[in-house]
Tab-separated table of C-alpha atoms and ligand atoms in Angstrom:
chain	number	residue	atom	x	y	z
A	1	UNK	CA	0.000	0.000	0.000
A	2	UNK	CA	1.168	3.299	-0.967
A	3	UNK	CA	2.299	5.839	2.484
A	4	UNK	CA	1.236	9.087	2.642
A	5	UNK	CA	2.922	11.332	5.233
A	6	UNK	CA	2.178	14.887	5.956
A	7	UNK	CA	2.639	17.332	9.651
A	8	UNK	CA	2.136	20.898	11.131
A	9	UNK	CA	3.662	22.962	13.323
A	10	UNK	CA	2.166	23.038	16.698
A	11	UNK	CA	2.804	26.936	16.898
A	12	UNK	CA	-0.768	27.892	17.820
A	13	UNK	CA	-4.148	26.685	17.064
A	14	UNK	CA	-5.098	25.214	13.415
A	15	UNK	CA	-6.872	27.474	10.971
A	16	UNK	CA	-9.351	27.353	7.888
A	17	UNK	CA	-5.887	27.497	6.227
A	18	UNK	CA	-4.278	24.475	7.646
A	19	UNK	CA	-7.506	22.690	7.361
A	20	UNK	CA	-8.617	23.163	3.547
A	21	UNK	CA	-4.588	23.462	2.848
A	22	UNK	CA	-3.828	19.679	4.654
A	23	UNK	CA	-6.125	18.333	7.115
A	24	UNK	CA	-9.055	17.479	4.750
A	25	UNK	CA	-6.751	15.942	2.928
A	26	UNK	CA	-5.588	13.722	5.707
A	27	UNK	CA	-8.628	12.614	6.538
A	28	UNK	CA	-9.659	11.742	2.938
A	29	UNK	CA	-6.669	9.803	2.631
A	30	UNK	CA	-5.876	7.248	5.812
A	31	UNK	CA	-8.891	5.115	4.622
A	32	UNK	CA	-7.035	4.528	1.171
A	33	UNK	CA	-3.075	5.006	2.075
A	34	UNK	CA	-1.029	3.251	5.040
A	35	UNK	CA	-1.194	6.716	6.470
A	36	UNK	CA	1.331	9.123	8.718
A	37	UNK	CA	0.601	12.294	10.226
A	38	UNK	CA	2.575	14.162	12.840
A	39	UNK	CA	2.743	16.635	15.015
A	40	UNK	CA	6.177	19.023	13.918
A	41	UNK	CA	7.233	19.943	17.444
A	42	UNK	CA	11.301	19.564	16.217
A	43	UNK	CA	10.531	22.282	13.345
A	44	UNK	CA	8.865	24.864	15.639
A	45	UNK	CA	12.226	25.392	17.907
A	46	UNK	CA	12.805	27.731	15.134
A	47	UNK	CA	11.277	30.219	17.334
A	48	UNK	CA	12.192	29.268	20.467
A	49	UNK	CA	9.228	28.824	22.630
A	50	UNK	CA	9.239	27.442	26.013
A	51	UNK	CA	9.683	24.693	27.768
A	52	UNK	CA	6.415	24.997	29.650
A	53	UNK	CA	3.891	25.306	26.368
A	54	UNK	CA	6.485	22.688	24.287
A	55	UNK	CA	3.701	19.355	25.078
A	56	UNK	CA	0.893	21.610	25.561
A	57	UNK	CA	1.153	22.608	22.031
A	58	UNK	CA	1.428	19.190	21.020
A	59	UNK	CA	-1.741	17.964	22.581
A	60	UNK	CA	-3.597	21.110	21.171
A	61	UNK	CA	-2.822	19.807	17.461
A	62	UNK	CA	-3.148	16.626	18.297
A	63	UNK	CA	-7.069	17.263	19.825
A	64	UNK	CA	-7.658	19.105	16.503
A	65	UNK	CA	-6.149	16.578	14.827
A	66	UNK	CA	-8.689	14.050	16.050
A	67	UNK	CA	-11.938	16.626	15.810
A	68	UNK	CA	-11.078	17.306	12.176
A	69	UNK	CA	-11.734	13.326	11.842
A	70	UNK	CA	-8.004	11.652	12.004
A	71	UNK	CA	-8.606	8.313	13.130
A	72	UNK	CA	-6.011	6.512	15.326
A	73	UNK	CA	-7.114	3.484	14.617
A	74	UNK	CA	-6.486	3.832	10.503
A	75	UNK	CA	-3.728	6.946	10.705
A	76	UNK	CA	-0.614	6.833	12.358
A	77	UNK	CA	-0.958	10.158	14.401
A	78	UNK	CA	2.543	10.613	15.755
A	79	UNK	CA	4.781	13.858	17.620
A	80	UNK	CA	8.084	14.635	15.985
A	81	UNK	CA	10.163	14.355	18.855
A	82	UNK	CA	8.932	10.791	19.942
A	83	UNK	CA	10.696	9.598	17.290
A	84	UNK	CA	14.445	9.982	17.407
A	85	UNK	CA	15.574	8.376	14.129
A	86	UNK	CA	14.290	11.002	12.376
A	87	UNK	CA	17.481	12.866	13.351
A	88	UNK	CA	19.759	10.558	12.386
A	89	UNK	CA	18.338	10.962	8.809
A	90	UNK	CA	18.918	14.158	8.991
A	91	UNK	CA	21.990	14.242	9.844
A	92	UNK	CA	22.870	12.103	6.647
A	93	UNK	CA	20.858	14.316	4.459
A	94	UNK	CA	22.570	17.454	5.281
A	95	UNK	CA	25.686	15.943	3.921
A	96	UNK	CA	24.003	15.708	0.453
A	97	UNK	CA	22.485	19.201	0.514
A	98	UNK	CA	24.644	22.229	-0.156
A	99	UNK	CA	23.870	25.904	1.410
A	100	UNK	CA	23.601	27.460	-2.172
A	101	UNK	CA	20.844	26.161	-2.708
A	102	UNK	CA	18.862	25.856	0.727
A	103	UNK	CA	19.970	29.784	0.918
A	104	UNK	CA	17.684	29.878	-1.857
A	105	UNK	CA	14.552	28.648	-0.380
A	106	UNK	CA	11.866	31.411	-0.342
A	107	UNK	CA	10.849	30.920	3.278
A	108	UNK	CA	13.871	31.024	4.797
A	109	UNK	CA	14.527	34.140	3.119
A	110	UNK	CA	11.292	35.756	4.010
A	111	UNK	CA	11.918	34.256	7.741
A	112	UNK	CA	15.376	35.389	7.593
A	113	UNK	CA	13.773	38.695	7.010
A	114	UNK	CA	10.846	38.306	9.123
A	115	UNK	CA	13.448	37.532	11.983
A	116	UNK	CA	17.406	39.044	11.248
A	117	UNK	CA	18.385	38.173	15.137
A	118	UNK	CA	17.344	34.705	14.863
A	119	UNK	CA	18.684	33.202	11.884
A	120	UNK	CA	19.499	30.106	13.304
A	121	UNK	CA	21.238	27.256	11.438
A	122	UNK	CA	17.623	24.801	12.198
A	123	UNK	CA	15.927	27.715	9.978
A	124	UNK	CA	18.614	27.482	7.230
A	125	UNK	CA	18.124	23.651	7.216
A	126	UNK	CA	14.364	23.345	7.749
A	127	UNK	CA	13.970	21.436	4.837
A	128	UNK	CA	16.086	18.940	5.342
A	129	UNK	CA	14.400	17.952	8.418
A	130	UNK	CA	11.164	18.066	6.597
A	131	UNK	CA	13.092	15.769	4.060
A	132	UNK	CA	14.001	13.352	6.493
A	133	UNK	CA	10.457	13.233	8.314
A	134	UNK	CA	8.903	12.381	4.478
A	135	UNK	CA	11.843	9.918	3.458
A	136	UNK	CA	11.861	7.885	6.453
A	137	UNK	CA	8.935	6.430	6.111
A	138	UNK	CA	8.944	6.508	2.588
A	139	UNK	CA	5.870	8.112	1.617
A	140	UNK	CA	4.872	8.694	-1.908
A	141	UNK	CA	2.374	11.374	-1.430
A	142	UNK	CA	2.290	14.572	0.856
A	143	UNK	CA	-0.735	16.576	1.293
A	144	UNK	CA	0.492	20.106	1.418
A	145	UNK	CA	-0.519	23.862	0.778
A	146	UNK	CA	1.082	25.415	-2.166
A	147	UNK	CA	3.469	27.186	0.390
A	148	UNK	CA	5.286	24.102	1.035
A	149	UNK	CA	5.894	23.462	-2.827
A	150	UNK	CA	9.262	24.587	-2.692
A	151	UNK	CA	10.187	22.637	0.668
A	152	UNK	CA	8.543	19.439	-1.228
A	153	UNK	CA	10.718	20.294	-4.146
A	154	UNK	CA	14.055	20.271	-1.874
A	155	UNK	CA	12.639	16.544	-0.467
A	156	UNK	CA	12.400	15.060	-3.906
A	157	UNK	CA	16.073	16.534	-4.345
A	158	UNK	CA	17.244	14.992	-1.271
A	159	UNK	CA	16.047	11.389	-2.239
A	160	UNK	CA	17.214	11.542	-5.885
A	161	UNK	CA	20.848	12.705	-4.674
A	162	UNK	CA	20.612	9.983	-2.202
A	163	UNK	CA	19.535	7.581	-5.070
A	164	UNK	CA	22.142	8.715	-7.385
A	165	UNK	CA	24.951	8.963	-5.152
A	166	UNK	CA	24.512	5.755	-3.164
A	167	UNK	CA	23.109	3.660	-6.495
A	168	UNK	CA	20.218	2.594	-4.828
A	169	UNK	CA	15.985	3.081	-5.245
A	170	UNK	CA	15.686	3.299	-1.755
A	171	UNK	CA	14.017	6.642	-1.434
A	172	UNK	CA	10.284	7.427	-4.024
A	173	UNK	CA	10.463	10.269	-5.043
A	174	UNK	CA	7.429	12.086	-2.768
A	175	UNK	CA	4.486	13.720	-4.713
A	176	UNK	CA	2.436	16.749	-3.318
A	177	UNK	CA	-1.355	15.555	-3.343
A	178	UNK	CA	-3.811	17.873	-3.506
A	179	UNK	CA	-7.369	17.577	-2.598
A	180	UNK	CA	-8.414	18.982	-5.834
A	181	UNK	CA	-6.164	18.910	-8.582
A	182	UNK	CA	-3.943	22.020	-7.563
A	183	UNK	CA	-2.024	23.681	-4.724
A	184	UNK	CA	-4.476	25.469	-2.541
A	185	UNK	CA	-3.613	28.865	-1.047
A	186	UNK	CA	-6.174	30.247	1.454
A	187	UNK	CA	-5.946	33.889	1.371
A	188	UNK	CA	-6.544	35.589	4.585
A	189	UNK	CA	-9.168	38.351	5.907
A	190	UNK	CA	-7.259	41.312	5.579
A	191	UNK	CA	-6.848	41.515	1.773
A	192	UNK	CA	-3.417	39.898	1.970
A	193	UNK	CA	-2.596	36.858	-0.129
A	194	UNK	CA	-2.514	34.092	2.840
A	195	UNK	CA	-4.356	32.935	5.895
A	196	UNK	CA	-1.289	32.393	8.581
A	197	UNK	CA	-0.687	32.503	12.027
A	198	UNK	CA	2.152	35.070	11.856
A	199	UNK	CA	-0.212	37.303	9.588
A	200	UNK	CA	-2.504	37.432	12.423
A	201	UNK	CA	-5.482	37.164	9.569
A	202	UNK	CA	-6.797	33.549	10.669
A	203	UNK	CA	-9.861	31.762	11.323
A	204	UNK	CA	-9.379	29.176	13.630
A	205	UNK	CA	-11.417	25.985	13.997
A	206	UNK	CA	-11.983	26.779	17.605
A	207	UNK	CA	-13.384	30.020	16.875
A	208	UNK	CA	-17.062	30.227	17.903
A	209	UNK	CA	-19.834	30.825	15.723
A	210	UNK	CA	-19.678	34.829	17.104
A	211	UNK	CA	-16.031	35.081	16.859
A	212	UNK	CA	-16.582	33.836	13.341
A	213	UNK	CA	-19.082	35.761	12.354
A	214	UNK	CA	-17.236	39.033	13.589
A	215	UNK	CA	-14.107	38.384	11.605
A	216	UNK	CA	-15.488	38.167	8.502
A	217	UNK	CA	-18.161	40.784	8.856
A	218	UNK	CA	-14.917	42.852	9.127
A	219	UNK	CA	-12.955	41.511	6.179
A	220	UNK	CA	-11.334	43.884	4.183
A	221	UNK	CA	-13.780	44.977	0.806
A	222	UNK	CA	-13.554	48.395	-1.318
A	223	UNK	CA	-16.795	50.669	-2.647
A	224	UNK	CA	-18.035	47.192	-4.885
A	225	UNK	CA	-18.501	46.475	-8.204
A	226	UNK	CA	-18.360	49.451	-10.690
A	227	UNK	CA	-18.809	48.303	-14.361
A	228	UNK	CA	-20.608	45.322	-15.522
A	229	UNK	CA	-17.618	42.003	-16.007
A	230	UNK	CA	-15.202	43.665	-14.899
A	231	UNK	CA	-12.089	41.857	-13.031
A	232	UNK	CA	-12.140	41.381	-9.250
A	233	UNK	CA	-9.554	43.722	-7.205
A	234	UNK	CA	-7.493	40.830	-4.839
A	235	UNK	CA	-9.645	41.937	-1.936
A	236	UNK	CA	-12.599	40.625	-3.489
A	237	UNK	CA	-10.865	38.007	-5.683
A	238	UNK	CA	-9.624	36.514	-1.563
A	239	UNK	CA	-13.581	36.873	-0.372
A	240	UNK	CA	-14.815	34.672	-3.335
A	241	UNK	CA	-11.922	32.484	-3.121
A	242	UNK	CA	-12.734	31.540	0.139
A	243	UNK	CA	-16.814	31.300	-0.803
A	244	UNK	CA	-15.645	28.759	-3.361
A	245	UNK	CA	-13.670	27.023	-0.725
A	246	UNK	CA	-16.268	26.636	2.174
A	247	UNK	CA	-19.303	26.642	-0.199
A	248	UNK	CA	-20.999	25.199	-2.804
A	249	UNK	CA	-21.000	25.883	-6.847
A	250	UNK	CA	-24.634	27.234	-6.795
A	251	UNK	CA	-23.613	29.728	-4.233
A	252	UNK	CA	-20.555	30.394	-5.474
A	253	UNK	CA	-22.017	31.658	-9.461
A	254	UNK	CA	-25.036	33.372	-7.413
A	255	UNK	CA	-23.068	35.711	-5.973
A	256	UNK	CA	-20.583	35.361	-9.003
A	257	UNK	CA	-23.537	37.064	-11.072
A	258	UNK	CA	-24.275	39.615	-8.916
A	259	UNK	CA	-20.610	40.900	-8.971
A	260	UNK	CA	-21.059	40.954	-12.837
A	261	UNK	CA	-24.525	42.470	-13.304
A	262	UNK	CA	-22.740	44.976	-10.600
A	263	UNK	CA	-25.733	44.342	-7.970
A	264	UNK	CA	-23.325	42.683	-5.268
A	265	UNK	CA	-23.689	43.763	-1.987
A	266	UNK	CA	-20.773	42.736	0.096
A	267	UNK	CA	-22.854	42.168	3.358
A	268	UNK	CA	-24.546	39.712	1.938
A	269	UNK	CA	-21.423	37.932	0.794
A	270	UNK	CA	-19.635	38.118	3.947
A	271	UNK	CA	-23.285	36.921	5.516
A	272	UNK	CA	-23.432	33.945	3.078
A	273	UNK	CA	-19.697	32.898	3.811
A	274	UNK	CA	-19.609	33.710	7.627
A	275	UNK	CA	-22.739	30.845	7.341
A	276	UNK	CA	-21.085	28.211	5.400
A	277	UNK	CA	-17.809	28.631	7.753
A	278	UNK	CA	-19.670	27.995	10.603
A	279	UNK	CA	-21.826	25.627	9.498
A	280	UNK	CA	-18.277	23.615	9.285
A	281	UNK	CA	-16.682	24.898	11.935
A	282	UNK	CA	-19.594	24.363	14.714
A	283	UNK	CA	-18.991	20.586	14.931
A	284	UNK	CA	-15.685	20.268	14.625
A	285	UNK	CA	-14.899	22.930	17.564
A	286	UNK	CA	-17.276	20.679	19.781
A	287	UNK	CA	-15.088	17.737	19.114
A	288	UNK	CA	-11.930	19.542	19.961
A	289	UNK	CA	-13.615	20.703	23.490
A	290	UNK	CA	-13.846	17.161	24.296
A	291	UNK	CA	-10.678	15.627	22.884
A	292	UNK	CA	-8.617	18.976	24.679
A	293	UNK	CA	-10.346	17.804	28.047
A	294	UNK	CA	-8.789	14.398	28.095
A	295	UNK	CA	-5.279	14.278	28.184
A	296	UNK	CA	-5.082	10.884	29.017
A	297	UNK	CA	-6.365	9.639	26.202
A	298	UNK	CA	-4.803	12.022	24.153
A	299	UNK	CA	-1.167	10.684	25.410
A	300	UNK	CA	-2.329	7.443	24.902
A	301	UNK	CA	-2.524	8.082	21.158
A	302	UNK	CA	0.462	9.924	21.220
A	303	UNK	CA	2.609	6.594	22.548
A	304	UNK	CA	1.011	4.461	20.487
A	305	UNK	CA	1.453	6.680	17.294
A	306	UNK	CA	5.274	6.906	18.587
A	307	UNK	CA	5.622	3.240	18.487
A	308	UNK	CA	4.303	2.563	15.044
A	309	UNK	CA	6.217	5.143	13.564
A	310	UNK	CA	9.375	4.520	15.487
A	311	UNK	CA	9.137	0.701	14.066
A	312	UNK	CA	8.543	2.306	10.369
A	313	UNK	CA	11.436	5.007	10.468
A	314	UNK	CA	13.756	2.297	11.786
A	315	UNK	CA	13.458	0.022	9.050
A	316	UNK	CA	14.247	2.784	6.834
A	317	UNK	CA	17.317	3.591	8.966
A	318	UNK	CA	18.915	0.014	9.037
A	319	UNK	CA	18.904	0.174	5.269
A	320	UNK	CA	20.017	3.541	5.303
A	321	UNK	CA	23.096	2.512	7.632
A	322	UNK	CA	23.906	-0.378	5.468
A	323	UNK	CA	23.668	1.603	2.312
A	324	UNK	CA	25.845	3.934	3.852
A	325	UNK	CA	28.388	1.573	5.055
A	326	UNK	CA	27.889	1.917	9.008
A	327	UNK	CA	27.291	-1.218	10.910
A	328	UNK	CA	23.547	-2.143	11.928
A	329	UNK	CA	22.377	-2.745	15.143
B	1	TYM	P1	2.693	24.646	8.634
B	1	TYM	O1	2.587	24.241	10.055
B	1	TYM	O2	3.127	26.033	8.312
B	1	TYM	O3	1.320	24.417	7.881
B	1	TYM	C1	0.689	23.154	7.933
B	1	TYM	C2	-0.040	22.836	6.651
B	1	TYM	O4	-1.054	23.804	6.393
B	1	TYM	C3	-0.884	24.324	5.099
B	1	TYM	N1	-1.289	25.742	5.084
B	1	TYM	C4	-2.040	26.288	4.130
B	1	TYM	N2	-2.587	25.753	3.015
B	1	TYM	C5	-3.325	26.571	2.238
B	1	TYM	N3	-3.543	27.894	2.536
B	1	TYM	C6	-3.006	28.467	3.629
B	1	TYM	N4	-3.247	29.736	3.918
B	1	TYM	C7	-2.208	27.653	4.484
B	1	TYM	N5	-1.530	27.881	5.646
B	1	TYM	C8	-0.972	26.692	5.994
B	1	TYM	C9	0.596	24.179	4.777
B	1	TYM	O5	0.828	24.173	3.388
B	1	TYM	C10	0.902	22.860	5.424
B	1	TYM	O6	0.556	21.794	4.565
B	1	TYM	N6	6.882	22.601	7.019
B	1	TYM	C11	5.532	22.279	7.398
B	1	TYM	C12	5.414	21.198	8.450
B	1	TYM	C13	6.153	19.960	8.103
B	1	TYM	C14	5.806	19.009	7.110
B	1	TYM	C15	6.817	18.009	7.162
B	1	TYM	C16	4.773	18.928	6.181
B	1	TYM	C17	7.287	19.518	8.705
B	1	TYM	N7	7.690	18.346	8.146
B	1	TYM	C18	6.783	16.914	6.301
B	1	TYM	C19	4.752	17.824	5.314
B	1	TYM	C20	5.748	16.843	5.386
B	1	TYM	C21	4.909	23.545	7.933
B	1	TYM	O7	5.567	24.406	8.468
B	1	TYM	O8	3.591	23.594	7.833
């Protein structure tokens, strides 16, 4: 059976972006793929937090995790850190990847920028961590957003120069997969291009119906539509990106139309979408009440997610050291 692998930072609470971006995906895909999802706990000591909110975090993702419909049972739902062999993968995989060209990757740049007193040497080689937590279990497909194109790009570099220089088809190549048939971006609230936690422009799936509401009643629009067919500013372009996300086709031409035939009234809009985000939102907030309540359980899941992927990434690792020429143990 084909593996499928994907994770997320635990560096707040999940949003709509996270969720159309990767979790839907997920859950879509552990009743058809020998499935691994994590919990990226390793990648977010990019910015330090501390010790004190480091397994809180965790069992935040891991609760919304479950409410968004990951099933323990089918999915291997695992925390980065549980799983120390991960690290020695990494370690080999730097040794194959030069800093020209991880210098080069968009996001550390931007975080570089975002950043300039923290440019740590885990920033500069983010990816090959994220290459190692895709390789070792050698997963074929990773559900992404199309902002993680270019770190997916550096992982299928990673296994082909391990291929090549080693002779060996150990490592697939990994794919992106895509819920639809391309990249999804979910712009954000505030007219920028993309819903994120450091833009501050998120929904999150444990905002209540009020908070929800609120947000996008205050979305960013402009004096509406001013001559019949004419192209959508980005603003507007991000609203109606998002209605065609959370909503259906009918919706989505009705109010298509109306910006056309220039009769569009944006409270309506923002009305129609604030519904349909709620409408998915309200049940899966419940669910992360409960799961966030019982920690027991939740580190339950956790160990047994650990061992499972542990006994995966292992296997990968004894080949690895014999490929390599180290002895096995
Ligand atoms: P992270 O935590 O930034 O985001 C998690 C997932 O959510 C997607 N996403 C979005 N998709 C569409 N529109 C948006 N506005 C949006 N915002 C976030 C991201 O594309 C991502 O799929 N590097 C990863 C975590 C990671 C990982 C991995 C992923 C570590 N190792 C191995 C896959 C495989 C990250 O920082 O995602």
């Amino acid at each position: 059976m084909d593996i499928v692998l994907s994770g997320i930072r635990p560096t707040g609470n999940l949003h709509l972006g996270n969720y159309y971006g990767a979790v839907r995906s997920f859950v879509k895909m552990q009743n058809e793929y020998n499935s691994f999802f994590f919990i990226a706990d390793w990648h977010s000591l990019t910015t330090h937090p501390r010790p004190q909110d480091i397994q809180q975090s965790a069992r935040t993702i891991l609760a919304e995790y479950l409410a968004c419909g990951l099933d323990p049972e089918k999915a291997t739902i695992y925390v980065q850190s549980d799983v120390p062999e991960t690290i020695e993968l990494y370690l080999y995989l730097n040794m194959n990847t030069y800093i020209g060209e991880l210098g080069r990757v968009t996001t550390f740049k931007e975080k570089a920028r975002q950043q300039p007193d923290n440019v740590n040497a885990g920033l500069f080689t983010y990816p090959t961590l994220m290459a190692a937590d895709i390789l070792q279990h050698r997963a074929k497909f990773v559900p992404v957003g199309k902002d993680q194109e270019q770190n997916m790009e550096m992982a299928r570099k990673c296994a082909r120069r391990f291929n090549n220089i080693y002779q060996t088809e150990l490592f697939p190549e990994p794919q992106n997969f895509y819920f639809g048939n391309e990249a999804l971006k979910v712009p954000g609230l505030d007219g920028s291009g993309k819903m994120g936690k450091s833009e501050g422009n998120c929904i999150y799936l444990c905002d209540d119906e009020k908070v929800v509401r609120k947000k996008v009643m205050r979305a960013v629009t402009d004096n509406g539509p001013q001559e019949m067919n004419s192209p959508k500013p980005d603003v507007i372009q991000n609203l109606f990106t998002l209605l065609h996300i959370v909503s259906d086709e009918e919706t989505y031409k009705y109010f298509d139309e109306k910006w056309n035939d220039c009769t569009l009234r944006y409270g309506d809009l923002k009305k129609q979408l604030a519904e349909d985000m709620v409408r998915t939102l309200n049940p899966i907030r419940e669910r992360i009440e409960e799961y966030k309540s019982n920690t027991e359980l939740l580190d339950k899941i956790a160990r047994m997610g650990a061992d499972k992927a542990r006994e995966s990434a292992a296997a990968t690792l004894r080949e690895v050291r014999k490929i390599i020429g180290f002895r096995v143990y």
